[in-house]
């Protein structure tokens, strides 16, 4: 593991998940280039994670398929998988729905930050992680926008749309 994040994470994972991560490959330069073609402003920190481990949600790494929850949450019971470059790029090409369209039946049960535009297609945002139920209730998304003054603004948005059963 090249990144401090994954090197430190290993000590907290169960033995089976440690073994899976130790067998994982990082994204190649060509894979990173394919990501940068659709998201040219992808943060270096995310690129470094992907260069270390190219996805943890049923991702093929050599002869092994790994499935390890590697990203935390403020809701301890809902950790996240890191998507592979291929999964991120596929989402860019396939995910035309909006947050509103995906979660409209649950919106009456949750508060949504007014800064989040619910009607922008999901593929306009870099979704790099899905929660343990494959994004059904939440995803980690980066919104990369060029502002008027030429400064890039990166917003990290955790789209938490949780089903609140009362």
Short mmCIF file of C-alpha atoms in Angstrom, two decimals:
data_model
loop_
_atom_site.label_atom_id
_atom_site.label_comp_id
_atom_site.label_asym_id
_atom_site.label_seq_id
_atom_site.Cartn_x
_atom_site.Cartn_y
_atom_site.Cartn_z
CA UNK A 1 0.00 0.00 0.00
CA UNK A 2 1.50 3.29 -1.11
CA UNK A 3 -0.94 5.72 0.46
CA UNK A 4 -0.90 6.35 4.18
CA UNK A 5 -4.68 5.93 4.16
CA UNK A 6 -4.69 2.31 3.02
CA UNK A 7 -1.57 1.41 4.99
CA UNK A 8 -3.22 2.63 8.19
CA UNK A 9 -6.64 1.21 7.33
CA UNK A 10 -5.32 -2.34 7.12
CA UNK A 11 -4.73 -2.58 10.87
CA UNK A 12 -8.43 -1.96 11.56
CA UNK A 13 -9.87 -4.45 9.09
CA UNK A 14 -10.71 -8.10 9.73
CA UNK A 15 -8.06 -10.57 8.49
CA UNK A 16 -10.03 -11.64 5.39
CA UNK A 17 -10.48 -8.04 4.24
CA UNK A 18 -6.82 -7.26 4.92
CA UNK A 19 -5.85 -10.15 2.65
CA UNK A 20 -8.18 -8.93 -0.09
CA UNK A 21 -6.73 -5.41 -0.01
CA UNK A 22 -3.17 -6.70 0.01
CA UNK A 23 -3.91 -8.48 -3.29
CA UNK A 24 -5.43 -5.38 -4.90
CA UNK A 25 -3.81 -3.55 -7.80
CA UNK A 26 -3.81 0.17 -8.34
CA UNK A 27 -5.12 1.91 -11.44
CA UNK A 28 -2.65 2.09 -14.33
CA UNK A 29 -1.57 5.33 -15.97
CA UNK A 30 -3.91 4.53 -18.88
CA UNK A 31 -6.84 4.02 -16.50
CA UNK A 32 -6.10 7.30 -14.71
CA UNK A 33 -5.91 9.03 -18.10
CA UNK A 34 -9.40 7.69 -18.98
CA UNK A 35 -10.70 9.18 -15.71
CA UNK A 36 -9.05 12.52 -16.41
CA UNK A 37 -10.60 12.61 -19.88
CA UNK A 38 -14.08 12.80 -18.34
CA UNK A 39 -13.14 14.54 -15.08
CA UNK A 40 -10.04 16.67 -15.85
CA UNK A 41 -10.22 18.38 -12.44
CA UNK A 42 -10.24 15.17 -10.43
CA UNK A 43 -8.43 15.84 -7.15
CA UNK A 44 -4.94 14.40 -6.78
CA UNK A 45 -5.89 12.76 -3.46
CA UNK A 46 -8.55 10.64 -5.19
CA UNK A 47 -6.16 9.78 -8.01
CA UNK A 48 -3.61 8.59 -5.43
CA UNK A 49 -6.18 6.37 -3.72
CA UNK A 50 -7.12 4.84 -7.08
CA UNK A 51 -3.44 4.34 -7.98
CA UNK A 52 -3.12 2.39 -4.76
CA UNK A 53 -6.36 0.37 -4.99
CA UNK A 54 -8.47 0.54 -8.13
CA UNK A 55 -11.83 -0.09 -6.54
CA UNK A 56 -13.17 -2.25 -3.73
CA UNK A 57 -16.72 -3.10 -4.85
CA UNK A 58 -16.55 -6.52 -6.52
CA UNK A 59 -13.49 -5.43 -8.47
CA UNK A 60 -11.26 -7.89 -10.29
CA UNK A 61 -7.62 -7.63 -9.19
CA UNK A 62 -5.65 -10.31 -11.02
CA UNK A 63 -7.28 -13.65 -10.19
CA UNK A 64 -9.08 -12.23 -7.16
CA UNK A 65 -12.35 -10.34 -6.85
CA UNK A 66 -12.34 -8.07 -3.84
CA UNK A 67 -15.22 -6.56 -1.94
CA UNK A 68 -14.11 -4.41 0.99
CA UNK A 69 -15.74 -1.41 2.66
CA UNK A 70 -12.89 1.11 2.92
CA UNK A 71 -14.39 4.57 3.44
CA UNK A 72 -16.05 5.69 6.65
CA UNK A 73 -19.13 7.73 7.34
CA UNK A 74 -20.48 9.93 10.06
CA UNK A 75 -23.09 7.20 10.35
CA UNK A 76 -20.92 4.38 11.68
CA UNK A 77 -23.17 1.63 10.39
CA UNK A 78 -22.95 2.77 6.77
CA UNK A 79 -19.39 2.46 5.42
CA UNK A 80 -18.54 2.89 1.72
CA UNK A 81 -16.88 1.04 -1.15
CA UNK A 82 -14.36 2.89 -3.31
CA UNK A 83 -15.40 2.67 -6.96
CA UNK A 84 -12.85 1.67 -9.59
CA UNK A 85 -11.87 3.98 -12.42
CA UNK A 86 -13.93 1.79 -14.74
CA UNK A 87 -17.01 2.08 -12.51
CA UNK A 88 -16.63 5.87 -12.24
CA UNK A 89 -16.27 6.27 -16.01
CA UNK A 90 -19.18 3.88 -16.66
CA UNK A 91 -21.38 5.95 -14.31
CA UNK A 92 -20.38 9.05 -16.24
CA UNK A 93 -21.66 7.48 -19.46
CA UNK A 94 -24.73 5.74 -17.99
CA UNK A 95 -26.10 7.77 -15.07
CA UNK A 96 -28.37 10.35 -16.67
CA UNK A 97 -30.86 10.45 -13.82
CA UNK A 98 -30.86 13.26 -11.25
CA UNK A 99 -30.71 13.01 -7.48
CA UNK A 100 -34.36 14.03 -7.48
CA UNK A 101 -35.33 11.25 -9.89
CA UNK A 102 -33.37 8.60 -8.00
CA UNK A 103 -34.60 9.50 -4.52
CA UNK A 104 -37.92 11.31 -5.01
CA UNK A 105 -39.93 8.76 -3.05
CA UNK A 106 -37.73 9.34 0.03
CA UNK A 107 -37.41 13.12 -0.06
CA UNK A 108 -40.34 13.67 2.28
CA UNK A 109 -38.35 11.89 5.01
CA UNK A 110 -35.04 13.75 4.82
CA UNK A 111 -33.60 17.24 4.79
CA UNK A 112 -31.60 18.16 1.70
CA UNK A 113 -29.13 21.03 1.82
CA UNK A 114 -30.45 23.88 -0.33
CA UNK A 115 -27.01 24.20 -1.96
CA UNK A 116 -27.49 20.84 -3.67
CA UNK A 117 -29.13 21.16 -7.06
CA UNK A 118 -31.34 18.08 -7.15
CA UNK A 119 -31.98 18.38 -10.88
CA UNK A 120 -28.45 18.14 -12.28
CA UNK A 121 -27.76 14.73 -13.87
CA UNK A 122 -25.70 12.49 -11.61
CA UNK A 123 -23.11 12.00 -14.34
CA UNK A 124 -22.20 15.69 -14.09
CA UNK A 125 -20.73 14.83 -10.70
CA UNK A 126 -17.84 12.51 -9.92
CA UNK A 127 -19.32 9.72 -7.80
CA UNK A 128 -16.36 7.85 -6.33
CA UNK A 129 -18.01 5.76 -3.61
CA UNK A 130 -21.28 4.03 -2.82
CA UNK A 131 -22.52 2.97 0.58
CA UNK A 132 -22.73 -0.64 1.61
CA UNK A 133 -26.00 -1.15 -0.27
CA UNK A 134 -24.44 -0.04 -3.58
CA UNK A 135 -25.60 3.56 -3.53
CA UNK A 136 -29.24 2.84 -2.91
CA UNK A 137 -29.29 5.26 -0.02
CA UNK A 138 -26.13 7.32 -0.39
CA UNK A 139 -23.02 8.04 -2.42
CA UNK A 140 -19.93 10.20 -2.07
CA UNK A 141 -19.88 12.76 -4.85
CA UNK A 142 -17.44 15.47 -5.92
CA UNK A 143 -18.88 18.48 -7.69
CA UNK A 144 -16.19 20.07 -9.81
CA UNK A 145 -17.06 23.48 -11.25
CA UNK A 146 -15.15 26.31 -12.85
CA UNK A 147 -16.22 29.61 -11.32
CA UNK A 148 -16.32 33.04 -13.01
CA UNK A 149 -12.92 34.11 -11.71
CA UNK A 150 -11.27 30.97 -13.02
CA UNK A 151 -10.93 29.32 -9.64
CA UNK A 152 -11.93 25.72 -9.37
CA UNK A 153 -14.31 25.02 -6.56
CA UNK A 154 -14.52 21.48 -5.24
CA UNK A 155 -17.45 20.58 -3.13
CA UNK A 156 -17.58 17.30 -1.39
CA UNK A 157 -21.16 16.33 -1.08
CA UNK A 158 -22.34 13.32 0.72
CA UNK A 159 -25.76 12.66 -0.66
CA UNK A 160 -27.34 11.07 2.33
CA UNK A 161 -30.80 10.04 1.41
CA UNK A 162 -31.68 7.66 4.17
CA UNK A 163 -34.96 5.91 4.57
CA UNK A 164 -36.25 7.06 7.93
CA UNK A 165 -38.82 4.64 9.19
CA UNK A 166 -40.73 6.10 12.05
#
